[in-house]
Short mmCIF file of N, CA and C in Angstrom, two decimals:
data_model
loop_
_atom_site.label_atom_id
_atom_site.label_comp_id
_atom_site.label_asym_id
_atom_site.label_seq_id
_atom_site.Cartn_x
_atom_site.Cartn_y
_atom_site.Cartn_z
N UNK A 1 -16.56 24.07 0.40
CA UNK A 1 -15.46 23.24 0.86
C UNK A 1 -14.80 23.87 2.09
N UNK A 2 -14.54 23.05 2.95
CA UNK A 2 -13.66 23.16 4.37
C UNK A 2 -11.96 23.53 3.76
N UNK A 3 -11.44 24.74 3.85
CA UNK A 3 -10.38 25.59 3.42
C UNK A 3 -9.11 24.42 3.38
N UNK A 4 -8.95 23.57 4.33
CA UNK A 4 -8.38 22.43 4.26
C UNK A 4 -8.15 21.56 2.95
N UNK A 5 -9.23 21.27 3.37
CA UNK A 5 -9.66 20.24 1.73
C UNK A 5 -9.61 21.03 0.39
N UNK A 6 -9.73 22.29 -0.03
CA UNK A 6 -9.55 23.02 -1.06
C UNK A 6 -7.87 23.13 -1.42
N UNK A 7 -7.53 23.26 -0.04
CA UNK A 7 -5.97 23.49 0.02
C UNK A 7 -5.24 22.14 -0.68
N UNK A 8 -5.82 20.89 -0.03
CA UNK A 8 -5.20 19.60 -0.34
C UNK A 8 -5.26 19.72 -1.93
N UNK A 9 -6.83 19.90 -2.73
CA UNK A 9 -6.63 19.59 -3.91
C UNK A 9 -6.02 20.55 -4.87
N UNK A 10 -6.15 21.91 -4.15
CA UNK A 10 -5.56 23.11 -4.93
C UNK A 10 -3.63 22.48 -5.14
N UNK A 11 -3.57 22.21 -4.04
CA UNK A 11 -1.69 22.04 -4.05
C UNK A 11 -1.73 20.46 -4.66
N UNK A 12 -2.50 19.84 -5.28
CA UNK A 12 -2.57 17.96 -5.48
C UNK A 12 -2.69 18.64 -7.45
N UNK A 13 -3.31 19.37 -7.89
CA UNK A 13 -3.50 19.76 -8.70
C UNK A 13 -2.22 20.63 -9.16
N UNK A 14 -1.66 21.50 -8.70
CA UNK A 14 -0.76 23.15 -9.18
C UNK A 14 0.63 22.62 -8.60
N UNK A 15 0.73 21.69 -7.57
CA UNK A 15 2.22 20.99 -6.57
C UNK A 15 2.85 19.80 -7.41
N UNK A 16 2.11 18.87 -7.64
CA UNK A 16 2.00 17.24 -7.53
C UNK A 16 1.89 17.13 -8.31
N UNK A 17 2.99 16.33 -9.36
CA UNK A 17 2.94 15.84 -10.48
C UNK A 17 3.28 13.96 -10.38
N UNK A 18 1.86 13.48 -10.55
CA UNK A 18 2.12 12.23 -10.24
C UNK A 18 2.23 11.28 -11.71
N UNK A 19 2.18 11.80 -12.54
CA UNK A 19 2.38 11.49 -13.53
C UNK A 19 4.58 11.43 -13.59
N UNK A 20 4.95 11.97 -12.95
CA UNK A 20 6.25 12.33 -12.91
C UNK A 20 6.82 11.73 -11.99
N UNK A 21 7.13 10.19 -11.76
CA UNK A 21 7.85 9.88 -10.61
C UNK A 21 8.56 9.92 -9.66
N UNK A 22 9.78 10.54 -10.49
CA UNK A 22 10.86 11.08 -9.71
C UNK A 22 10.03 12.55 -9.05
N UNK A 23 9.68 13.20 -9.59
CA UNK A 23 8.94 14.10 -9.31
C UNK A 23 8.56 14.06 -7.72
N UNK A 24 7.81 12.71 -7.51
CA UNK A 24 6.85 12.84 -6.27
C UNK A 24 8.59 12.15 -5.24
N UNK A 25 8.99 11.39 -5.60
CA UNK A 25 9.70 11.10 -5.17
C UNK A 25 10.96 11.88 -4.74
N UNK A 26 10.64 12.89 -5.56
CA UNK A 26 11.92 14.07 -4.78
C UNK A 26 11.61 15.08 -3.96
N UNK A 27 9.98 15.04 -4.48
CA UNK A 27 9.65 16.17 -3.45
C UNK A 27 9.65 15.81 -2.19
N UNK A 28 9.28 14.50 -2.35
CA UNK A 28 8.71 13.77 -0.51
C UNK A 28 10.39 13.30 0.29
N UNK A 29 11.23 13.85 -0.49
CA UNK A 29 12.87 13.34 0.10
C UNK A 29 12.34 13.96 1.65
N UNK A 30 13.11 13.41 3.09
CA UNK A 30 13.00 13.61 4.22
C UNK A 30 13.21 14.56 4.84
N UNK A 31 14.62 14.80 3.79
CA UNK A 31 15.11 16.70 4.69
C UNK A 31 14.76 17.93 3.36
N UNK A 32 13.36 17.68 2.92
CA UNK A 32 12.63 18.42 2.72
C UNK A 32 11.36 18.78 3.35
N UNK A 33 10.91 17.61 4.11
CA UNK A 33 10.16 18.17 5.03
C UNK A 33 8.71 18.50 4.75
N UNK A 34 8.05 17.68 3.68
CA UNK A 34 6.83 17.97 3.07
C UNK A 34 6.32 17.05 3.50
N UNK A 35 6.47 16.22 4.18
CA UNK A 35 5.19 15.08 4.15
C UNK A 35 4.17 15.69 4.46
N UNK A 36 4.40 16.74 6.05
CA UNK A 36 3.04 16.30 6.73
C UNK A 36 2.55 18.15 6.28
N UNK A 37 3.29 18.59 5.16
CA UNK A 37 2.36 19.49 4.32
C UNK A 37 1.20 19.17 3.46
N UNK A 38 2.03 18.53 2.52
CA UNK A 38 1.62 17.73 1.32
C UNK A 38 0.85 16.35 1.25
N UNK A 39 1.16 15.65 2.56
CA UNK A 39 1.02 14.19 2.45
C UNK A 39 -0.54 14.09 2.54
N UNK A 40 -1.49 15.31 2.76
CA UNK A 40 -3.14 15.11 2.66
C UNK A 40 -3.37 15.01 0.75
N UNK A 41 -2.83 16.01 -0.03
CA UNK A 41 -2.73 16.47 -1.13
C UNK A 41 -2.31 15.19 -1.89
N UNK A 42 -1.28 14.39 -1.48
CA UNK A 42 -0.72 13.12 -2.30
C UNK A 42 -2.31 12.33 -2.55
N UNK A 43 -3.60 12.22 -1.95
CA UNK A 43 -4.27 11.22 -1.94
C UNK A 43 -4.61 11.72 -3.55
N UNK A 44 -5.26 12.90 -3.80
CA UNK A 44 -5.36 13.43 -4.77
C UNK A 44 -4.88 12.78 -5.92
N UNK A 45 -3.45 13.24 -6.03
CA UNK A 45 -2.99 12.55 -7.18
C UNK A 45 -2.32 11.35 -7.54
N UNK A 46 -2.77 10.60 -6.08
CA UNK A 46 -2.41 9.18 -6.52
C UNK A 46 -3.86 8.75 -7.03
N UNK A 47 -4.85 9.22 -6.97
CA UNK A 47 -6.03 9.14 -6.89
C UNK A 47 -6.19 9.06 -8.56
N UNK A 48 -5.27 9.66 -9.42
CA UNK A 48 -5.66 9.64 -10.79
C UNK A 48 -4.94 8.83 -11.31
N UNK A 49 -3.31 8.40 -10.84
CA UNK A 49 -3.00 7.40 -10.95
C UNK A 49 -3.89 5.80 -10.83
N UNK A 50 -4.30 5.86 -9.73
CA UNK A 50 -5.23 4.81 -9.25
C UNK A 50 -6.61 4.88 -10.62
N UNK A 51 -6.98 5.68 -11.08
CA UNK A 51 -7.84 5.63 -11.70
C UNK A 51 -7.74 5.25 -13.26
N UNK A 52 -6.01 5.82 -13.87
CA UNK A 52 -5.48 5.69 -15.26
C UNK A 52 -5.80 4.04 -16.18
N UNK A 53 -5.34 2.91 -15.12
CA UNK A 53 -5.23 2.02 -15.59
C UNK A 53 -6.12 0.86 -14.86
N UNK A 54 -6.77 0.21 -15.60
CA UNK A 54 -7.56 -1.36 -15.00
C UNK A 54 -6.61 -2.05 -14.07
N UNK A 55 -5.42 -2.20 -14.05
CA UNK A 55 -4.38 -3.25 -14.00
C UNK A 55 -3.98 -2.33 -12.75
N UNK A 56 -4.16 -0.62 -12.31
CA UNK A 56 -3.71 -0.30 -11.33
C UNK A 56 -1.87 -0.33 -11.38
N UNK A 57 -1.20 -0.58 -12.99
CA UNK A 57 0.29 -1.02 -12.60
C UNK A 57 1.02 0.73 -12.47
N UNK A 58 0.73 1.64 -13.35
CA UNK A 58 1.25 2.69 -12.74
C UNK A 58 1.14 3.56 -11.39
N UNK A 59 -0.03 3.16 -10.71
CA UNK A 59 -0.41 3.30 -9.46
C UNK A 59 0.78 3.10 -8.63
N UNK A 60 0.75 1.28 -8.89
CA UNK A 60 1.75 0.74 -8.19
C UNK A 60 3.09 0.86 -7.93
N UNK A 61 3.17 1.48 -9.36
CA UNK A 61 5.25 1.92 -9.69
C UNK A 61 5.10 2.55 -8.23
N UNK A 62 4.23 3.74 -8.01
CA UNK A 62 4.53 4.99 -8.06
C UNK A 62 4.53 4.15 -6.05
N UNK A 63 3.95 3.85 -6.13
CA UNK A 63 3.73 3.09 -4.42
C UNK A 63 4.83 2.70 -4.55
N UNK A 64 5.78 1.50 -4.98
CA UNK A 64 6.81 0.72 -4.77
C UNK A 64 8.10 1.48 -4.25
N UNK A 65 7.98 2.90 -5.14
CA UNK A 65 9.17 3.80 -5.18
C UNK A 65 8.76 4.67 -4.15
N UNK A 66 7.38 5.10 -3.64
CA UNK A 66 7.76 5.87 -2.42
C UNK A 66 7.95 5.20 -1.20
N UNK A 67 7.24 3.95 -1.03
CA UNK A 67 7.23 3.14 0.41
C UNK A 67 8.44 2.28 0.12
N UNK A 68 9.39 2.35 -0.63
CA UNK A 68 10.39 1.42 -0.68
C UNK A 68 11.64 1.62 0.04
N UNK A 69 11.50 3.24 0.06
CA UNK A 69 12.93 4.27 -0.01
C UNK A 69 13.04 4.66 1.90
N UNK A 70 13.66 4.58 2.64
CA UNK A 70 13.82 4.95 3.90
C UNK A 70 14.31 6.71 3.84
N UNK A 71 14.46 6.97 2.44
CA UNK A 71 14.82 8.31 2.30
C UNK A 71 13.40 9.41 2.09
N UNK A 72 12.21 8.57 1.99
CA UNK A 72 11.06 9.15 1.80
C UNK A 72 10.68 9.94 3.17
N UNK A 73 9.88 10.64 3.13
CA UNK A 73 9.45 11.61 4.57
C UNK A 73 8.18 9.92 5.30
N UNK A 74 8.75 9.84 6.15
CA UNK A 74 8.01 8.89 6.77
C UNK A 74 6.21 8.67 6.84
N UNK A 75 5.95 10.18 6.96
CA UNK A 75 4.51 10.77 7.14
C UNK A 75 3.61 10.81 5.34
N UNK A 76 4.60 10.91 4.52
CA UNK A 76 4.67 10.27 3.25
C UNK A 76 4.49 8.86 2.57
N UNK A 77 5.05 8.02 3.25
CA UNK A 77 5.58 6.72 3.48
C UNK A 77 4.14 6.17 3.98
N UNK A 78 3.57 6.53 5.37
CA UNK A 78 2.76 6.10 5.81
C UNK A 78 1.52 6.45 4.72
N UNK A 79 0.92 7.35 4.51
CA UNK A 79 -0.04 7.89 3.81
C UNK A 79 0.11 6.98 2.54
N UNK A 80 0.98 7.13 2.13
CA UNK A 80 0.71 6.18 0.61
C UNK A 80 0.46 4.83 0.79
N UNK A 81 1.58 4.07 2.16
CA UNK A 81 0.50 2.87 2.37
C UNK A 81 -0.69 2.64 2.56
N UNK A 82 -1.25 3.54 3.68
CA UNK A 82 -2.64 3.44 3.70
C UNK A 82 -3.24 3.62 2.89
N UNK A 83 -3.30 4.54 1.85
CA UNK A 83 -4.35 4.95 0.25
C UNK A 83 -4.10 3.19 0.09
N UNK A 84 -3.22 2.98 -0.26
CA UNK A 84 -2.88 2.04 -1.14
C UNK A 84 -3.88 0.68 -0.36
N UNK A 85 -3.69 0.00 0.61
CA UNK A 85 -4.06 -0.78 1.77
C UNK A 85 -6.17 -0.43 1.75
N UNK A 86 -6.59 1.31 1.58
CA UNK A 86 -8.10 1.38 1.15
C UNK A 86 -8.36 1.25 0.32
N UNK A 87 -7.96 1.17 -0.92
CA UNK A 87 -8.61 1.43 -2.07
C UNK A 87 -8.59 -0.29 -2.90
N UNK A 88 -8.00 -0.65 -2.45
CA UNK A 88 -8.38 -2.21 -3.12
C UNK A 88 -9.34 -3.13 -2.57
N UNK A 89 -9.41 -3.16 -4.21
CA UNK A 89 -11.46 -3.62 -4.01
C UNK A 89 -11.72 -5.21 -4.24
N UNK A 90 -10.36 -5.55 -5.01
CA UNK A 90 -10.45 -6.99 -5.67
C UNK A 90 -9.20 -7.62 -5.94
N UNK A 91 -9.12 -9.02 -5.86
CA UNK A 91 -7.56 -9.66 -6.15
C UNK A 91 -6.96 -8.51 -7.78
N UNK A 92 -7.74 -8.15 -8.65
CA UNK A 92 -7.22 -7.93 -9.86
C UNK A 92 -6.25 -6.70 -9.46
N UNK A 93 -6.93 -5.46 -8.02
CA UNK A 93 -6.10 -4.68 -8.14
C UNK A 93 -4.88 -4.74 -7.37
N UNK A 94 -4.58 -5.79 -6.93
CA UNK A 94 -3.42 -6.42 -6.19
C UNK A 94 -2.61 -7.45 -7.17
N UNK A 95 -2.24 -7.50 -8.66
CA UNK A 95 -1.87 -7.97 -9.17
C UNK A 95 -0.16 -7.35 -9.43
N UNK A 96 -0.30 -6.29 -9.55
CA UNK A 96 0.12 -5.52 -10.39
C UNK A 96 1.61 -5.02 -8.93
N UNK A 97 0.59 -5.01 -7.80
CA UNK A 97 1.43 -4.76 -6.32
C UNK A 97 2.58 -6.14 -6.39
N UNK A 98 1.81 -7.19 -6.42
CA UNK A 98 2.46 -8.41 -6.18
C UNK A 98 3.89 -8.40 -7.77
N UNK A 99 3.56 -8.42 -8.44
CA UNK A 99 4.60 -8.20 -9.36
C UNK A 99 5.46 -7.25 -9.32
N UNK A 100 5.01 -6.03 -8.90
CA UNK A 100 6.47 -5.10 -8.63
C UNK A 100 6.93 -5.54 -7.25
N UNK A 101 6.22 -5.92 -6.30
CA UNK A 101 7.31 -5.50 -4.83
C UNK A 101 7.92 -7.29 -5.27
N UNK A 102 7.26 -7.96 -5.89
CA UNK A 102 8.59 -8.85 -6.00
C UNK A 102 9.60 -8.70 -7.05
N UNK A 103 9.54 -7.54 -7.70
CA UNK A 103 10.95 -6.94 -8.67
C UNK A 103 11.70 -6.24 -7.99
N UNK A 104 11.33 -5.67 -6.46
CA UNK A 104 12.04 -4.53 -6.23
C UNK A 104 12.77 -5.02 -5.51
N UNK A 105 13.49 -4.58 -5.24
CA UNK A 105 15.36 -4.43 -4.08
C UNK A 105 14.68 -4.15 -2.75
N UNK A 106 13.50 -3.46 -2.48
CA UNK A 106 13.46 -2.97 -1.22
C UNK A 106 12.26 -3.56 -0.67
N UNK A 107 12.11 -4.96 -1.36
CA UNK A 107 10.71 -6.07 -1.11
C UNK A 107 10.38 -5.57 0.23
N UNK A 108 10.99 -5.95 1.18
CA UNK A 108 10.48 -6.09 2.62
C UNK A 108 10.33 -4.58 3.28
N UNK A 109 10.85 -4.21 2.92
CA UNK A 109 10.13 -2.58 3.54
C UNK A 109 9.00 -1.81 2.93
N UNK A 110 8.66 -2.46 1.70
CA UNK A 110 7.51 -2.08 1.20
C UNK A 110 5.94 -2.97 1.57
N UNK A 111 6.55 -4.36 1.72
CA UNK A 111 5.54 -5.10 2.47
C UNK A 111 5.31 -4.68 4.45
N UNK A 112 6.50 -4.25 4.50
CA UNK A 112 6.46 -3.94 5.96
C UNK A 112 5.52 -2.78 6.35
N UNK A 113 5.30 -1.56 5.45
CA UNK A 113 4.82 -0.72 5.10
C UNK A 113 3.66 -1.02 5.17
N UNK A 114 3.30 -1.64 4.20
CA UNK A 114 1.79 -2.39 3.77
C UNK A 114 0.94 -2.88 5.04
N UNK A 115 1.83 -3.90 5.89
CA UNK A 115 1.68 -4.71 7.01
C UNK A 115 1.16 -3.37 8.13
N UNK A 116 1.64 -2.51 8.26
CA UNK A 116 1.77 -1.72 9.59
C UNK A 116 0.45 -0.52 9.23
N UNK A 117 0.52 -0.30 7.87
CA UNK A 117 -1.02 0.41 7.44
C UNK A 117 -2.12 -0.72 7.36
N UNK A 118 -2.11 -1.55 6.81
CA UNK A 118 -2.92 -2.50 6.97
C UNK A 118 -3.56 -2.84 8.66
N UNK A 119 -2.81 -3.62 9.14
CA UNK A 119 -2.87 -3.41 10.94
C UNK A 119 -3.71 -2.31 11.00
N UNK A 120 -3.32 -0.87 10.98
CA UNK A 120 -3.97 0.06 11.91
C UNK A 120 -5.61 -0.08 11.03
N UNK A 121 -5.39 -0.24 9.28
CA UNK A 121 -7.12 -0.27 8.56
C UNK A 121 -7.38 -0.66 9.31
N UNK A 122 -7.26 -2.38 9.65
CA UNK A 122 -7.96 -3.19 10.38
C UNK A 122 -8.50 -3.04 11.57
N UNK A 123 -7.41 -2.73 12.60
CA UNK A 123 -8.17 -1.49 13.43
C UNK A 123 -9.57 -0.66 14.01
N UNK A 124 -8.79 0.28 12.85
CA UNK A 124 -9.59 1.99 12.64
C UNK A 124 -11.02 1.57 11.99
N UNK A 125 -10.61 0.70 10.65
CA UNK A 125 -12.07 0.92 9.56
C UNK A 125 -12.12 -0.56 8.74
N UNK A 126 -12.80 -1.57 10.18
CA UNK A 126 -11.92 -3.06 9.20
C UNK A 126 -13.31 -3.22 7.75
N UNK A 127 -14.36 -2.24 8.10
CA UNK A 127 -15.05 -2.51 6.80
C UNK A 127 -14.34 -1.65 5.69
N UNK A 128 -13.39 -0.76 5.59
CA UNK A 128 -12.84 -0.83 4.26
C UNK A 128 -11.34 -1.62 4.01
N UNK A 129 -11.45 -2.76 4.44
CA UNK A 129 -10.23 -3.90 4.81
C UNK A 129 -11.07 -5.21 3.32
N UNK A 130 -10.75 -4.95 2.42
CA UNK A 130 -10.90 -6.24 0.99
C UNK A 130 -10.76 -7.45 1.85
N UNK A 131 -10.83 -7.90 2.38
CA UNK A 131 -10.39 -9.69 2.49
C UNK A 131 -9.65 -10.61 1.49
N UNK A 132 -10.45 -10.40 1.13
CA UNK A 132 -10.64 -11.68 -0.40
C UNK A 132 -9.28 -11.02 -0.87
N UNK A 133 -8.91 -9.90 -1.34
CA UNK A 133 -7.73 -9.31 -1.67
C UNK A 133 -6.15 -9.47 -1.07
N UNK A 134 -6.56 -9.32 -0.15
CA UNK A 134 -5.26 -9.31 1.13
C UNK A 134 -4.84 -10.71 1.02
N UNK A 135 -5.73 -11.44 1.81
CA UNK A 135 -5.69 -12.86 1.89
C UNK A 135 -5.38 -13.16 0.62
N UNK A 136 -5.43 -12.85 -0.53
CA UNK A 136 -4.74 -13.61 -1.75
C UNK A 136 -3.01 -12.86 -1.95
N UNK A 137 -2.96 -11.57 -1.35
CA UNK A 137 -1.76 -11.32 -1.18
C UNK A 137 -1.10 -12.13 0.03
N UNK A 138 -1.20 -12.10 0.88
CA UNK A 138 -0.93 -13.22 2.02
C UNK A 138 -0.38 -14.39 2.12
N UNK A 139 -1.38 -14.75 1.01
CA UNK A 139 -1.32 -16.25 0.54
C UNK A 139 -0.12 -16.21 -0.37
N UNK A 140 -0.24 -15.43 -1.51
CA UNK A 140 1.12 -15.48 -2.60
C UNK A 140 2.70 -15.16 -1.95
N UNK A 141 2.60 -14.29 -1.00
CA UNK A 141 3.57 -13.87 -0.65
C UNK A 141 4.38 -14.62 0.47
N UNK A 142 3.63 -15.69 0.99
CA UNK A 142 3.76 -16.54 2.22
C UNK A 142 4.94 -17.72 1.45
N UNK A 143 5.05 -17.58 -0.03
CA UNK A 143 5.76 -18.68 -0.44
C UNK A 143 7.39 -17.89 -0.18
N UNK A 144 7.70 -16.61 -0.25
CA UNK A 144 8.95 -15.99 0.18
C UNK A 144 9.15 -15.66 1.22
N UNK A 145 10.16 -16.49 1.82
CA UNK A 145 11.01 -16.44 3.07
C UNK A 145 10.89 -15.12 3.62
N UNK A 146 11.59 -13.89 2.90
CA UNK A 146 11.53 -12.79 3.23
C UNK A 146 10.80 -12.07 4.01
N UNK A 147 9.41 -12.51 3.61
CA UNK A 147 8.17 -11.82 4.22
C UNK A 147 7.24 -12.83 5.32
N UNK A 148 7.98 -13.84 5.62
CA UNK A 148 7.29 -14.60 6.92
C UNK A 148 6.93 -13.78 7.86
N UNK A 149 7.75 -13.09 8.36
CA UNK A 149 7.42 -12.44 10.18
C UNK A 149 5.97 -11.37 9.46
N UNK A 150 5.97 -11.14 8.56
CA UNK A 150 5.03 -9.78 8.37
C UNK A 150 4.05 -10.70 7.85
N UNK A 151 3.78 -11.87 7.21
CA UNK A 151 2.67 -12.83 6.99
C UNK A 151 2.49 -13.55 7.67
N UNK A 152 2.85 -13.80 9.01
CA UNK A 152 2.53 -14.19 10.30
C UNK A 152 1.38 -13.56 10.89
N UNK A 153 2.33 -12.26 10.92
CA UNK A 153 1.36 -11.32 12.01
C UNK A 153 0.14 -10.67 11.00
N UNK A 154 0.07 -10.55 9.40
CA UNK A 154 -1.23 -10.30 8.98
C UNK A 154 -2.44 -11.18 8.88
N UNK A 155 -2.09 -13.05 8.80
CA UNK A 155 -2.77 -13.83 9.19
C UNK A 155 -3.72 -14.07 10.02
N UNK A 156 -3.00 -13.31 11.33
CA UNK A 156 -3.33 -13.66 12.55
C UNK A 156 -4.44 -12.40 12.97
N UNK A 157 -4.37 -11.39 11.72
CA UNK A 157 -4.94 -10.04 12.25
C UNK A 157 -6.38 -10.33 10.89
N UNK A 158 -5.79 -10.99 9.82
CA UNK A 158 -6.92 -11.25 8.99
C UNK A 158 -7.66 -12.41 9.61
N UNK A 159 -7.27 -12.79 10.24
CA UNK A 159 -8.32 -14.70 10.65
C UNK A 159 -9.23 -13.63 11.51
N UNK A 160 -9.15 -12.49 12.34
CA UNK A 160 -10.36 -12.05 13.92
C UNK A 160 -11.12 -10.81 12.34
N UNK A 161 -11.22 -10.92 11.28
CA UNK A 161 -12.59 -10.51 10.55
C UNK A 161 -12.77 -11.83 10.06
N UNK A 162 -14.65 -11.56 9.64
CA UNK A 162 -15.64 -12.00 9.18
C UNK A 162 -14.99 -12.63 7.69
N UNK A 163 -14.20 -13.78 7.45
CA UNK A 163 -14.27 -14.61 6.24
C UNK A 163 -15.28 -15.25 5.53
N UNK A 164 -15.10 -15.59 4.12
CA UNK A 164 -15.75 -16.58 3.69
C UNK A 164 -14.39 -17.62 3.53
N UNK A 165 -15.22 -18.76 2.80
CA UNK A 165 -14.11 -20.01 2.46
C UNK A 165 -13.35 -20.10 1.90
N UNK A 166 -13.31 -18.93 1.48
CA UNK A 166 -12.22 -18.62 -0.16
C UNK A 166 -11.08 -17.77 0.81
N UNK A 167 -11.54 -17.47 1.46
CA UNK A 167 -10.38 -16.14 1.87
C UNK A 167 -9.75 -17.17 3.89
N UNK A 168 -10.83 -18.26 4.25
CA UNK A 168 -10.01 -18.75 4.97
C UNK A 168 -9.43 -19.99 4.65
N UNK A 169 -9.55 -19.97 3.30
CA UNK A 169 -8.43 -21.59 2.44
C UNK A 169 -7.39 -20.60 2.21
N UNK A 170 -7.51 -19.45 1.79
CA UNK A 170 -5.91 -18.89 1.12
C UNK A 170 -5.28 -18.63 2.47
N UNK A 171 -5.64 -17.85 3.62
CA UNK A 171 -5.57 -17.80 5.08
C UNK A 171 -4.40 -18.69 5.48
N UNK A 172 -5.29 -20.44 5.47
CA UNK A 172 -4.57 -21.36 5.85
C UNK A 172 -3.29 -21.82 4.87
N UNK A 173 -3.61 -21.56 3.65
CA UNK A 173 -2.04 -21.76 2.85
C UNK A 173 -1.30 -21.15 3.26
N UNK A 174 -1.83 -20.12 3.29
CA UNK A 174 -0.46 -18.99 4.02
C UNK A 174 0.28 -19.58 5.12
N UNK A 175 -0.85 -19.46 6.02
CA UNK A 175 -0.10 -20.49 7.72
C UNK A 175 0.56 -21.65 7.51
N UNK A 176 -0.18 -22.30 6.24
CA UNK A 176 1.30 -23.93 6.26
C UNK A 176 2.49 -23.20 5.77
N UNK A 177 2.09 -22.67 4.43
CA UNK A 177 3.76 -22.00 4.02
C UNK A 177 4.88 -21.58 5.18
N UNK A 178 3.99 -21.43 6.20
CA UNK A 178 4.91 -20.50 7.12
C UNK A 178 5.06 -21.59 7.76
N UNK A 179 4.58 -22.84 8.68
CA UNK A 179 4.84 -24.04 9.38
C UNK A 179 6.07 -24.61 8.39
N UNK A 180 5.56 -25.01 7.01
CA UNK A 180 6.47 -26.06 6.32
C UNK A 180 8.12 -25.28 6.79
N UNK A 181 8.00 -23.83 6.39
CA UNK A 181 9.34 -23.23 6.07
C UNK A 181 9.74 -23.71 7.74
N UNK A 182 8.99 -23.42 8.86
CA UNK A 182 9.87 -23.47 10.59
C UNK A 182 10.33 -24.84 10.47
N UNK A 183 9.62 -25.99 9.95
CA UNK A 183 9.58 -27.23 10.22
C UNK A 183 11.34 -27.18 9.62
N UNK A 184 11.02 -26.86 8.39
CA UNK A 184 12.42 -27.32 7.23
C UNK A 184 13.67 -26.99 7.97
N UNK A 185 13.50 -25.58 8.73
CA UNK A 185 14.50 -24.81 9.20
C UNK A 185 15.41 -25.95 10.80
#
């Protein structure tokens, strides 16, 4: 192993208790200053989170509460969106996302989050970019006002990849949701 990568999992293992919410969430506070120590090491143990449950819902707590908080180390913030933004493989593991960030208080900064790691996947590595996944988040989330400007601009960044019909029908729901709401307004 490259001393790096030993380091990430040595401190993801003996540091990081992701089983412990508050835990990750206090360590990654801003004027502590760990993100861009730790924030390679977080993949680690969100990594077992991600793995605990089918449903992916403790995964998700643990996402909602770090990308939610403006008190999180930003470099923190970012990293967990992106894990979060690669690793979904199928609408099922986006179920569990869609039900908490619409429980939480800090909806739109956690989708905003999502939106701005997403963007750069698409980018950087649009073959590990789900479609079929997104686009059904897209689609669900296009019915709340809240999140128009950020399901605008992921629409428009999911329509320039390679669809099938399933993922450019949910696509276009999305885009009326967002017409009906300008029209109404």
């Amino acid at each position: 192993f490259r001393h790096n990568i030993l380091f990430d999992y040595a401190a993801s293992r003996l540091y990081l208790n992701p089983f412990d919410h508050n835990h990750l969430h206090d360590l990654f506070l801003r004027d502590r200053g760990m993100g861009l120590i730790l924030s390679p090491a977080l993949g680690y143990a969100l990594q077992e989170l991600w793995d605990l449950e089918g449903d992916r819902s403790t995964f998700w707590r643990q996402f909602v509460l770090l990308t939610s908080d403006r008190n999180i180390d930003p470099i923190a913030r970012i990293q967990v969106a992106r894990i979060g933004c690669e690793w979904v493989a199928s609408t099922t593991d986006v179920q569990q996302f869609l039900v908490q960030v619409r429980a939480s208080s800090g909806a739109r900064e956690i989708f905003s989050s999502v939106t701005g790691a997403l963007s750069i996947v698409i980018e950087d590595a649009p073959h590990l970019v789900r479609v079929t996944a997104w686009a059904y988040v897209v689609a669900e989330l296009s019915k709340d006002e809240q999140f128009s400007g950020n399901i605008g601009f992921l629409v428009d960044r999911l329509l320039k990849l390679p669809l099938d019909s399933s993922c450019f029908k949910l696509l276009g729901a999305a885009a009326r949701n967002l017409l009906e709401r300008g029209l109404a307004s």
